[in-house]
Coordinates of C-alpha atoms in Angstrom, one line a residue:
X1 CA -36.3 -5.7 38.3
X2 CA -38.6 -8.7 38.4
X3 CA -42.4 -8.3 38.4
X4 CA -44.3 -9.3 41.6
X5 CA -48.0 -10.3 41.9
X6 CA -49.7 -7.8 44.2
X7 CA -53.2 -7.5 45.8
X8 CA -55.4 -4.5 45.1
X9 CA -54.5 -3.1 48.6
X10 CA -50.8 -3.4 48.0
X11 CA -51.2 -1.8 44.6
X12 CA -53.0 1.2 46.2
X13 CA -50.3 1.5 48.8
X14 CA -47.5 1.4 46.2
X15 CA -49.2 4.0 44.1
X16 CA -49.4 6.4 47.0
X17 CA -45.7 5.9 47.8
X18 CA -44.6 6.5 44.2
X19 CA -46.7 9.6 43.7
X20 CA -43.9 11.7 45.1
X21 CA -41.4 10.9 42.4
X22 CA -44.0 10.9 39.5
X23 CA -43.7 7.3 38.5
X24 CA -46.9 5.3 37.9
X25 CA -47.9 1.8 38.6
X26 CA -50.7 0.0 36.7
X27 CA -52.3 -3.3 37.4
X28 CA -52.4 -5.8 34.6
X29 CA -53.8 -9.1 35.9
X30 CA -52.4 -8.4 39.4
X31 CA -48.9 -7.7 38.0
X32 CA -46.9 -4.6 38.9
X33 CA -45.9 -2.5 35.9
X34 CA -43.6 0.5 36.2
X35 CA -43.1 3.4 33.8
X36 CA -39.3 3.0 33.7
X37 CA -39.7 -0.7 32.7
X38 CA -42.3 -0.2 29.9
X39 CA -41.4 3.2 28.4
X40 CA -38.8 3.1 25.7
X41 CA -37.2 6.0 23.8
X42 CA -38.5 6.3 20.3
X43 CA -36.2 4.4 17.8
X44 CA -34.5 6.7 15.4
X45 CA -34.6 6.0 11.7
X46 CA -33.0 7.3 8.5
X47 CA -30.8 10.4 8.6
X48 CA -31.6 11.1 12.3
X49 CA -30.2 7.6 13.2
X50 CA -27.0 8.3 11.2
X51 CA -26.6 11.7 12.8
X52 CA -27.1 10.3 16.3
X53 CA -24.4 7.6 15.7
X54 CA -21.7 10.3 15.5
X55 CA -22.4 11.5 19.1
X56 CA -20.0 10.5 21.8
X57 CA -20.7 7.1 23.3
X58 CA -22.6 7.7 26.6
X59 CA -20.9 5.5 29.0
X60 CA -20.6 5.8 32.8
X61 CA -17.6 7.8 33.9
X62 CA -14.9 5.6 35.4
X63 CA -14.4 6.8 38.9
X64 CA -10.7 6.2 39.1
X65 CA -9.0 6.3 42.4
X66 CA -6.6 9.3 42.4
X67 CA -4.0 7.2 44.2
X68 CA -3.7 4.8 41.2
X69 CA -0.5 5.0 39.2
X70 CA -0.5 6.0 35.5
X71 CA 0.1 2.4 34.5
X72 CA -3.0 1.2 36.5
X73 CA -5.1 4.0 35.0
X74 CA -4.0 3.1 31.5
X75 CA -4.9 -0.6 32.1
X76 CA -8.4 0.3 33.3
X77 CA -9.1 2.9 30.6
X78 CA -8.1 0.6 27.7
X79 CA -10.0 -2.3 29.3
X80 CA -13.2 -0.3 29.3
X81 CA -13.1 1.2 25.8
X82 CA -16.5 1.4 24.1
X83 CA -15.2 0.2 20.7
X84 CA -17.8 -1.9 18.9
X85 CA -17.4 -5.7 19.1
X86 CA -18.6 -6.6 15.6
X87 CA -15.7 -8.5 14.1
X88 CA -16.7 -12.1 13.6
X89 CA -14.8 -15.3 13.2
X90 CA -14.8 -15.2 9.4
X91 CA -13.5 -11.6 9.4
X92 CA -10.5 -12.5 11.7
X93 CA -9.8 -15.6 9.7
X94 CA -9.6 -13.8 6.4
X95 CA -7.8 -10.8 7.8
X96 CA -5.2 -13.2 9.2
X97 CA -5.1 -15.2 6.0
X98 CA -4.8 -12.4 3.5
X99 CA -4.3 -9.2 5.6
X100 CA -0.6 -8.7 4.8
X101 CA -0.6 -10.0 1.2
X102 CA 0.1 -6.7 -0.5
X103 CA 2.6 -4.7 -2.5
X104 CA 5.4 -6.1 -0.3
X105 CA 4.8 -9.5 -1.9
X106 CA 3.5 -8.6 -5.3
X107 CA 5.9 -5.8 -6.1
X108 CA 8.5 -5.5 -3.4
X109 CA 9.7 -9.0 -4.0
X110 CA 11.0 -7.7 -7.4
X111 CA 13.6 -5.5 -5.8
X112 CA 14.7 -8.2 -3.4
X113 CA 15.0 -10.7 -6.3
X114 CA 17.2 -8.1 -8.1
X115 CA 19.5 -7.4 -5.1
X116 CA 19.6 -10.8 -3.4
X117 CA 18.9 -13.4 -6.1
X118 CA 16.3 -16.2 -5.8
X119 CA 18.2 -18.1 -3.0
X120 CA 18.7 -14.8 -1.2
X121 CA 15.0 -14.1 -1.3
X122 CA 14.1 -17.5 0.2
X123 CA 16.7 -17.2 2.9
X124 CA 15.6 -13.6 3.8
X125 CA 11.9 -14.3 3.7
X126 CA 12.4 -17.7 5.5
X127 CA 14.2 -16.2 8.4
X128 CA 11.7 -13.4 8.8
X129 CA 8.9 -16.0 8.5
X130 CA 10.1 -18.0 11.5
X131 CA 10.2 -14.7 13.5
X132 CA 6.7 -13.8 12.4
X133 CA 5.4 -17.2 13.6
X134 CA 6.8 -16.6 17.0
X135 CA 5.5 -13.0 17.1
X136 CA 1.8 -13.8 16.1
X137 CA 1.7 -16.5 18.7
X138 CA 2.9 -14.2 21.4
X139 CA 0.4 -11.5 20.2
X140 CA -2.3 -14.1 20.2
X141 CA -1.6 -15.2 23.7
X142 CA -1.6 -11.7 25.1
X143 CA -4.6 -10.5 23.1
X144 CA -6.8 -13.5 24.1
X145 CA -5.9 -12.9 27.7
X146 CA -6.2 -9.1 27.6
X147 CA -8.6 -8.0 24.8
X148 CA -8.2 -4.3 25.5
X149 CA -8.3 -1.3 23.3
X150 CA -5.0 -0.9 21.4
X151 CA -3.9 -4.4 22.3
X152 CA -0.1 -4.7 21.9
X153 CA 0.2 -0.9 21.5
X154 CA -0.8 -0.5 25.2
X155 CA 0.7 -3.7 26.5
X156 CA 4.1 -1.9 26.5
X157 CA 2.9 0.4 29.3
X158 CA 1.8 -2.6 31.4
X159 CA 4.7 -5.0 30.9
X160 CA 7.7 -2.9 29.9
X161 CA 8.0 0.9 30.5
X162 CA 5.7 3.9 29.9
X163 CA 8.4 5.8 27.9
X164 CA 9.1 2.8 25.7
X165 CA 5.4 2.4 25.3
X166 CA 5.1 6.1 24.3
X167 CA 7.8 5.7 21.6
X168 CA 6.6 2.4 20.2
X169 CA 2.9 3.5 20.1
X170 CA 3.7 6.7 18.1
X171 CA 6.1 4.7 15.9
X172 CA 3.2 2.3 15.1
X173 CA 0.7 5.2 14.6
X174 CA 3.2 7.0 12.2
X175 CA 3.8 3.7 10.3
X176 CA 0.1 3.5 9.3
X177 CA -0.4 7.2 8.9
X178 CA 2.2 7.2 6.2
X179 CA 1.0 4.0 4.6
X180 CA -2.4 5.5 3.4
X181 CA -0.9 8.2 1.1
X182 CA 1.8 5.8 -0.1
X183 CA -0.8 3.1 -1.1
X184 CA -3.2 5.5 -2.7
X185 CA -0.4 6.7 -5.0
X186 CA 0.6 3.1 -5.6
X187 CA -3.0 2.3 -6.7
X188 CA -3.0 5.3 -9.1
X189 CA 0.3 4.2 -10.6
X190 CA -1.1 0.7 -11.1
X191 CA -4.0 2.1 -13.1
X192 CA -1.4 3.5 -15.6
X193 CA -0.9 0.0 -16.8
X194 CA -4.2 0.5 -18.7
X195 CA -4.5 4.3 -18.8
X196 CA -1.4 6.5 -19.4
X197 CA -3.2 9.7 -20.4
X198 CA -5.3 10.5 -17.4
X199 CA -3.7 12.5 -14.5
X200 CA -3.0 10.0 -11.6
X201 CA -4.6 12.5 -9.2
X202 CA -8.0 11.7 -10.7
X203 CA -7.8 8.1 -9.7
X204 CA -6.4 9.0 -6.3
X205 CA -9.6 10.9 -5.6
X206 CA -11.7 7.8 -6.4
X207 CA -9.6 5.5 -4.2
X208 CA -9.5 8.1 -1.4
X209 CA -13.3 8.5 -1.2
X210 CA -13.8 4.7 -1.3
X211 CA -11.5 4.0 1.6
X212 CA -12.9 6.9 3.7
X213 CA -16.5 5.7 3.0
X214 CA -15.6 2.1 4.0
X215 CA -14.1 3.2 7.4
X216 CA -17.0 5.5 8.2
X217 CA -19.2 2.4 8.2
X218 CA -17.3 1.4 11.4
X219 CA -15.4 -1.8 12.2
X220 CA -18.1 -3.9 10.4
X221 CA -17.4 -1.9 7.2
X222 CA -13.7 -2.5 7.6
X223 CA -14.3 -6.2 8.4
X224 CA -16.5 -6.8 5.3
X225 CA -14.2 -4.9 3.0
X226 CA -11.1 -6.8 4.2
X227 CA -13.0 -10.1 4.0
X228 CA -13.7 -9.4 0.3
X229 CA -10.2 -8.0 -0.5
X230 CA -8.4 -10.8 1.3
X231 CA -10.5 -13.5 -0.5
X232 CA -9.6 -12.1 -3.9
X233 CA -5.9 -11.9 -2.9
X234 CA -5.9 -15.5 -1.6
X235 CA -7.6 -16.8 -4.7
X236 CA -5.1 -14.9 -6.9
X237 CA -2.0 -16.2 -5.2
X238 CA -3.5 -19.7 -5.2
X239 CA -4.1 -19.4 -9.0
X240 CA -0.6 -18.1 -9.5
X241 CA 0.9 -21.1 -7.7
X242 CA -0.9 -23.5 -9.9
X243 CA 0.1 -21.6 -13.0
X244 CA 3.7 -21.3 -11.8
X245 CA 4.0 -25.0 -11.3
X246 CA 2.7 -25.6 -14.9
X247 CA 5.1 -23.0 -16.4
X248 CA 8.2 -24.3 -14.5
X249 CA 7.4 -27.8 -15.8
X250 CA 7.2 -26.5 -19.4
X251 CA 3.5 -26.3 -19.9
X252 CA 3.4 -22.7 -21.1
X253 CA 2.1 -21.6 -24.5
X254 CA 5.5 -20.1 -25.6
X255 CA 7.1 -23.6 -26.1
X256 CA 10.1 -22.6 -23.9
X257 CA 10.2 -26.2 -22.5
X258 CA 11.1 -27.3 -19.1
X259 CA 12.5 -24.4 -17.0
X260 CA 13.2 -26.1 -13.7
X261 CA 16.2 -24.5 -11.9
X262 CA 17.6 -22.9 -15.0
X263 CA 17.9 -19.4 -13.6
X264 CA 19.4 -20.7 -10.4
X265 CA 22.5 -21.7 -12.4
X266 CA 22.5 -18.8 -14.9
X267 CA 22.7 -16.0 -13.8
X268 CA 22.9 -17.6 -10.3
X269 CA 21.2 -18.3 -7.0
X270 CA 22.6 -15.4 -4.9
X271 CA 23.5 -11.9 -6.0
X272 CA 25.8 -9.5 -4.1
X273 CA 26.8 -12.2 -1.5
X274 CA 26.0 -11.8 2.2
X275 CA 25.1 -8.1 1.8
X276 CA 22.6 -9.0 -0.9
X277 CA 20.9 -11.5 1.5
X278 CA 20.9 -8.9 4.3
X279 CA 19.2 -6.4 2.0
X280 CA 16.2 -8.7 1.7
X281 CA 15.3 -8.5 5.4
X282 CA 13.8 -5.1 5.6
X283 CA 11.7 -5.6 2.4
X284 CA 10.5 -8.9 3.7
X285 CA 9.6 -7.2 7.0
X286 CA 7.6 -4.6 5.0
X287 CA 5.9 -7.5 3.1
X288 CA 4.7 -9.0 6.4
X289 CA 3.5 -5.7 7.9
X290 CA -0.1 -6.1 9.0
X291 CA 0.3 -9.6 10.3
X292 CA -0.4 -8.2 13.7
X293 CA -3.7 -6.6 12.8
X294 CA -5.8 -9.5 13.9
X295 CA -4.5 -9.0 17.4
X296 CA -5.2 -5.2 17.2
X297 CA -8.9 -6.1 16.5
X298 CA -9.2 -8.2 19.7
X299 CA -11.2 -5.5 21.6
X300 CA -13.6 -5.3 18.7
X301 CA -14.2 -9.1 18.4
X302 CA -17.4 -10.7 19.5
X303 CA -15.8 -14.0 20.7
X304 CA -12.1 -13.4 21.0
X305 CA -11.6 -16.6 23.0
X306 CA -12.5 -18.7 20.0
X307 CA -11.8 -16.5 17.0
X308 CA -8.3 -15.1 17.7
X309 CA -6.5 -18.4 18.3
X310 CA -7.8 -19.8 15.0
X311 CA -6.7 -16.6 13.2
X312 CA -3.3 -16.8 14.8
X313 CA -2.8 -20.4 13.7
X314 CA -3.7 -19.5 10.1
X315 CA -0.5 -17.4 9.9
X316 CA 1.5 -20.6 9.5
X317 CA -0.5 -21.6 6.4
X318 CA -0.3 -18.1 4.9
X319 CA 3.4 -18.0 5.2
X320 CA 4.0 -21.6 4.0
X321 CA 1.6 -21.5 1.1
X322 CA 1.4 -17.9 -0.1
X323 CA 4.9 -16.6 0.6
X324 CA 7.4 -19.4 0.4
X325 CA 5.9 -21.4 -2.4
X326 CA 5.0 -18.3 -4.6
X327 CA 8.4 -16.7 -4.1
X328 CA 10.1 -20.0 -4.9
X329 CA 8.2 -20.1 -8.2
X330 CA 9.0 -16.5 -8.9
X331 CA 12.7 -17.2 -8.5
X332 CA 12.4 -20.1 -10.9
X333 CA 10.5 -18.1 -13.6
X334 CA 12.3 -14.7 -13.5
X335 CA 16.1 -14.3 -13.5
X336 CA 17.5 -11.7 -11.1
X337 CA 19.1 -9.7 -14.0
X338 CA 15.9 -9.2 -15.9
X339 CA 16.0 -5.5 -16.9
X340 CA 12.4 -4.9 -16.0
X341 CA 13.2 -5.6 -12.3
X342 CA 15.6 -2.6 -12.4
X343 CA 12.7 -0.3 -12.1
X344 CA 11.3 -2.1 -9.0
X345 CA 9.7 0.3 -6.5
X346 CA 6.7 0.3 -4.2
X347 CA 4.6 2.2 -6.8
X348 CA 5.6 0.4 -10.0
X349 CA 3.3 -2.6 -10.6
X350 CA 4.9 -3.3 -14.0
X351 CA 8.1 -4.3 -12.2
X352 CA 6.2 -7.0 -10.3
X353 CA 8.0 -10.4 -10.8
X354 CA 4.5 -12.0 -10.8
X355 CA 3.5 -9.9 -13.8
X356 CA 6.8 -10.4 -15.5
X357 CA 6.7 -14.2 -15.2
X358 CA 3.2 -14.2 -16.8
X359 CA 4.4 -11.9 -19.6
X360 CA 7.4 -14.2 -20.3
X361 CA 5.0 -17.1 -20.8
X362 CA 3.1 -15.0 -23.4
X363 CA -0.3 -15.6 -21.8
X364 CA -2.6 -12.9 -23.0
X365 CA -5.0 -11.2 -20.6
X366 CA -3.5 -12.6 -17.4
X367 CA -1.0 -9.7 -16.8
X368 CA -4.0 -7.4 -16.7
X369 CA -5.7 -9.7 -14.2
X370 CA -2.6 -9.7 -12.0
X371 CA -2.4 -6.0 -12.1
X372 CA -6.0 -5.7 -11.0
X373 CA -5.2 -8.0 -8.1
X374 CA -2.2 -5.8 -7.2
X375 CA -4.5 -2.7 -7.2
X376 CA -6.9 -4.5 -4.9
X377 CA -4.1 -5.5 -2.6
X378 CA -2.9 -1.8 -2.5
X379 CA -6.5 -0.7 -1.6
X380 CA -6.7 -3.4 1.1
X381 CA -3.5 -2.1 2.7
X382 CA -4.8 1.5 2.5
X383 CA -8.0 0.4 4.1
X384 CA -6.1 -1.4 6.9
X385 CA -4.0 1.7 7.5
X386 CA -7.1 3.7 8.5
X387 CA -8.3 1.0 10.9
X388 CA -4.8 0.5 12.5
X389 CA -3.9 4.2 12.9
X390 CA -7.3 5.3 14.3
X391 CA -7.4 2.5 16.9
X392 CA -3.8 3.2 17.9
X393 CA -4.5 6.9 18.3
X394 CA -7.6 6.1 20.4
X395 CA -5.7 3.7 22.7
X396 CA -2.7 6.0 23.3
X397 CA -5.1 9.0 23.8
X398 CA -6.9 7.0 26.5
X399 CA -3.6 6.3 28.1
X400 CA -2.8 10.0 28.1
X401 CA 0.0 9.8 25.5
X402 CA -1.9 11.7 22.7
X403 CA -4.5 14.6 22.6
X404 CA -7.7 13.5 24.4
X405 CA -9.8 14.3 21.4
X406 CA -8.5 11.1 19.7
X407 CA -10.1 9.1 22.6
X408 CA -13.6 10.2 21.3
X409 CA -15.6 7.0 20.5
X410 CA -19.0 7.6 18.9
X411 CA -22.2 5.6 19.4
X412 CA -21.3 3.3 16.5
X413 CA -18.0 2.4 18.2
X414 CA -15.8 4.4 15.8
X415 CA -12.8 6.3 17.0
X416 CA -14.1 9.3 15.0
X417 CA -11.4 11.9 15.3
X418 CA -8.7 9.2 14.8
X419 CA -10.3 8.3 11.5
X420 CA -10.7 12.0 10.5
X421 CA -7.0 12.7 11.4
X422 CA -5.9 9.7 9.3
X423 CA -8.0 10.9 6.4
X424 CA -6.6 14.4 6.6
X425 CA -3.0 13.0 6.7
X426 CA -3.9 10.9 3.7
X427 CA -4.4 14.0 1.6
X428 CA -0.6 13.9 1.1
X429 CA -1.4 11.5 -1.6
X430 CA -2.1 14.4 -3.9
X431 CA 1.6 15.2 -4.2
X432 CA 1.4 12.6 -7.0
X433 CA 0.6 15.6 -9.2
X434 CA 3.8 17.4 -8.1
X435 CA 7.3 17.1 -9.6
X436 CA 8.6 16.5 -6.1
X437 CA 6.5 13.3 -5.7
X438 CA 9.6 11.0 -5.6
X439 CA 11.4 13.0 -2.9
X440 CA 8.3 13.3 -0.6
X441 CA 7.5 9.6 -0.8
X442 CA 11.1 8.5 -0.3
X443 CA 11.1 10.2 3.1
X444 CA 7.6 9.1 4.0
X445 CA 8.7 5.5 3.3
X446 CA 11.8 6.1 5.4
X447 CA 9.6 7.0 8.4
X448 CA 7.9 3.6 8.3
X449 CA 10.8 1.5 6.9
X450 CA 11.8 -0.2 10.2
X451 CA 8.7 0.5 12.3
X452 CA 7.3 -3.0 12.0
X453 CA 10.5 -4.5 13.4
X454 CA 10.2 -2.3 16.5
X455 CA 6.5 -3.2 16.9
X456 CA 7.1 -6.9 16.6
X457 CA 10.0 -6.7 19.0
X458 CA 7.8 -4.9 21.5
X459 CA 5.1 -7.6 21.3
X460 CA 7.6 -10.4 22.0
X461 CA 9.3 -8.5 24.9
X462 CA 5.8 -8.0 26.4
X463 CA 5.2 -11.7 26.1
X464 CA 8.5 -12.5 27.8
X465 CA 7.7 -10.0 30.7
X466 CA 4.1 -11.4 31.0
X467 CA 5.4 -15.0 31.4
X468 CA 8.0 -13.7 33.9
X469 CA 5.3 -11.9 35.9
X470 CA 3.2 -15.1 36.1
X471 CA 6.2 -17.0 37.5
X472 CA 7.2 -14.4 40.0
X473 CA 3.7 -13.9 41.3
X474 CA 3.2 -17.6 41.8
X475 CA 0.8 -18.2 38.9
X476 CA 1.2 -20.4 35.8
X477 CA 0.0 -20.9 32.3
X478 CA -3.0 -23.1 33.4
X479 CA -5.1 -19.9 33.6
X480 CA -4.4 -19.1 29.9
X481 CA -7.1 -19.8 27.3
X482 CA -4.6 -19.8 24.5
X483 CA -0.8 -20.4 24.9
X484 CA 1.8 -19.6 22.3
X485 CA 2.7 -22.7 20.4
X486 CA 6.4 -21.8 20.7
X487 CA 6.3 -20.7 24.3
X488 CA 8.4 -18.0 25.8
X489 CA 11.5 -19.4 24.0
X490 CA 9.9 -18.5 20.7
X491 CA 9.7 -14.9 21.8
X492 CA 13.4 -15.0 22.9
X493 CA 14.3 -16.3 19.4
X494 CA 12.2 -13.6 17.7
X495 CA 13.8 -10.7 19.7
X496 CA 17.2 -12.1 18.9
X497 CA 16.5 -12.3 15.1
X498 CA 15.2 -8.7 15.2
X499 CA 18.3 -7.5 16.9
X500 CA 20.5 -9.1 14.3
X501 CA 18.4 -7.7 11.5
X502 CA 18.7 -4.1 12.9
X503 CA 22.5 -4.6 13.2
X504 CA 22.7 -5.8 9.6
X505 CA 20.5 -3.0 8.3
X506 CA 22.6 -0.4 10.1
X507 CA 25.7 -1.8 8.3
X508 CA 24.0 -1.8 4.9
X509 CA 22.4 1.7 5.4
X510 CA 25.7 3.3 6.4
X511 CA 27.9 1.4 3.8
X512 CA 25.7 0.8 0.7
X513 CA 29.1 0.5 -1.1
X514 CA 32.7 0.8 0.0
X515 CA 32.1 4.4 1.1
X516 CA 29.7 5.6 3.8
X517 CA 26.6 7.5 2.7
X518 CA 24.8 9.8 5.1
X519 CA 21.8 10.2 2.7
X520 CA 21.4 6.5 2.3
X521 CA 21.7 6.0 6.0
X522 CA 18.9 8.4 6.9
X523 CA 16.7 7.0 4.1
X524 CA 17.0 3.5 5.4
X525 CA 17.4 4.0 9.2
X526 CA 15.2 6.9 9.9
X527 CA 12.7 4.7 11.7
X528 CA 15.1 3.9 14.5
X529 CA 16.0 7.6 14.9
X530 CA 12.2 8.4 15.2
X531 CA 11.8 5.8 18.0
X532 CA 14.8 7.3 19.9
X533 CA 13.4 10.8 19.3
X534 CA 10.2 9.9 21.1
X535 CA 11.8 7.7 23.8
X536 CA 14.6 9.9 25.1
X537 CA 12.7 13.2 25.8
X538 CA 9.8 11.2 27.4
X539 CA 12.2 9.3 29.6
X540 CA 14.0 12.4 30.7
X541 CA 10.6 14.0 31.5
X542 CA 9.1 11.0 33.3
X543 CA 12.3 9.7 34.8
X544 CA 11.7 6.6 36.9
X545 CA 13.2 3.1 36.4
X546 CA 14.1 1.6 33.1
X547 CA 11.5 -1.2 33.3
X548 CA 8.5 -2.4 35.5
X549 CA 9.4 -5.1 38.0
X550 CA 7.7 -8.4 37.4
X551 CA 6.1 -8.4 40.9
X552 CA 4.4 -5.1 40.1
X553 CA 2.9 -6.1 36.7
X554 CA -1.0 -6.1 36.7
X555 CA -2.1 -9.5 35.5
X556 CA -5.9 -9.1 35.9
X557 CA -7.2 -5.8 34.6
X558 CA -8.7 -6.1 31.1
X559 CA -9.6 -9.8 31.3
X560 CA -13.1 -10.8 30.1
X561 CA -13.1 -13.8 32.4
X562 CA -12.2 -12.7 36.0
X563 CA -13.2 -15.9 37.8
X564 CA -9.9 -17.7 37.4
X565 CA -11.0 -20.9 39.1
X566 CA -14.0 -21.2 36.8
X567 CA -11.8 -20.4 33.8
X568 CA -9.3 -23.1 34.8
X569 CA -12.1 -25.6 35.1
X570 CA -13.4 -24.7 31.6
X571 CA -10.0 -25.0 30.1
X572 CA -9.5 -28.4 31.7
X573 CA -12.8 -29.6 30.4
X574 CA -12.0 -28.4 26.9
X575 CA -8.6 -30.3 27.0
X576 CA -10.4 -33.5 28.1
X577 CA -12.9 -33.2 25.2
X578 CA -10.0 -32.6 22.8
X579 CA -8.0 -35.5 24.2
X580 CA -10.9 -37.9 23.6
X581 CA -11.0 -37.0 19.8
X582 CA -9.2 -39.0 17.1
X583 CA -5.5 -38.1 16.4
X584 CA -6.2 -36.4 13.1
X585 CA -8.7 -34.0 14.8
X586 CA -6.1 -33.2 17.5
X587 CA -3.5 -32.5 14.8
X588 CA -5.9 -30.3 12.9
X589 CA -6.8 -28.4 16.1
X590 CA -3.1 -27.7 16.8
X591 CA -2.4 -26.3 13.3
X592 CA -5.8 -24.8 12.5

């Protein structure tokens, strides 16, 4: 309400009219001043402010038309989520750059080197890398256009099918629920590099409390922690690349001389043939798990239009520099028949080929530094698991696919009960004190083994359906702020690669040797069975068609810019400005 200059007579009249509802009007230099404009609630401080932040976010109830379909209601609910928008550009940049650098790279690469050989590792990670590039571009396009709660977790409902969305959403939630206890135990096992006498459970308590505390600070706490963790990981991998080049060229202190491609000739470049190369795919997929987290944070990003495209483009550099180059050096420095690789597992940092290569060079002190980095990487993934699972649970609860209590968002923008549930589930980490630790974690890992592949496949299928809906409804990509650099054909390619990987993994899981093994099959293919276990009952209950027709897909709910004509004009102006810049700046903009 704007203030209006009034005469004394007019002020007297207004006072008499407002007397009935108890509001007062005072004159200050002939200016009308109302109680509801001037009075403010006392600002809370200290413990009272902290306590108040846990109360439910007081937002206006959405008066949804009862005639709306479930899909339309889901789109509206997720678009109006009260999650806090506190992630800044630097947070998304570093989360994208170092978010998925974890045990999959530092430790899991040891098992792939042992089973596939150095060339097998590069082939497997290279193929997965091309698929990841297509996936993050698809996720970036969708998330910039629709920065809604849950992002790709809820896109499946809008673009594919509610039953498929239900199964993939719970698949993604379970993936991250399982990761927290796994990573906490991995961190405690890493500590044993220095301390073999203390019970690992003691360290689990420390790490558990740290991760819980970080996430109760809200999305800003997660963002700042990941910024620091990712910065350390990026610096560590960069340092290892420089050291690796020096060692390969014979600059190590052990006087071993020029190494070059010695281990590619003896014992060899590929181990176990085609099956060995295929065995790399799932471990490589596990290594890249978390690449999609930048898109998941779209609803909590202050300026998603500028921040998310930059974060998406950074994935190319992360893959090229931190995965392909570092794994090439690892394959040159460590032979695949090194006995220390035989103990490779997700919780044995001593089997890390990064650590082994430094030990082989007889560089004192650096193995301890590398183990410390591995521990930080493990904590980073554990921290990300709380963020990912709680936001997923909040999104699917808003969509009516999980208990409503998980949709509780407090005044600080935290999905409170989602965080609490993840922290309770994380208590499974204390089985590290049990003699059955190995069995429990084998099956927990089996639950999440293939889940990333289904998540990524869902993202690219949504992108394909989104582009199809634009075409059928007579619209085009001129209204998109950010477009996938590989277009819809990149998503077709990515889905094809995932399909082939699932077929190859089915073969390896069922026939690890010449004879079939039921135990090995369920340990390695349980993730696919979980997806079907969610999908089939939900589809039988809901019935309906197998997919949503392109002409019925909602292309507007959830957008932050609803004036499409104005948006197209702004995009055109931005393109003109970019076109006027020098060639090197245009190239930089395309890749960065």
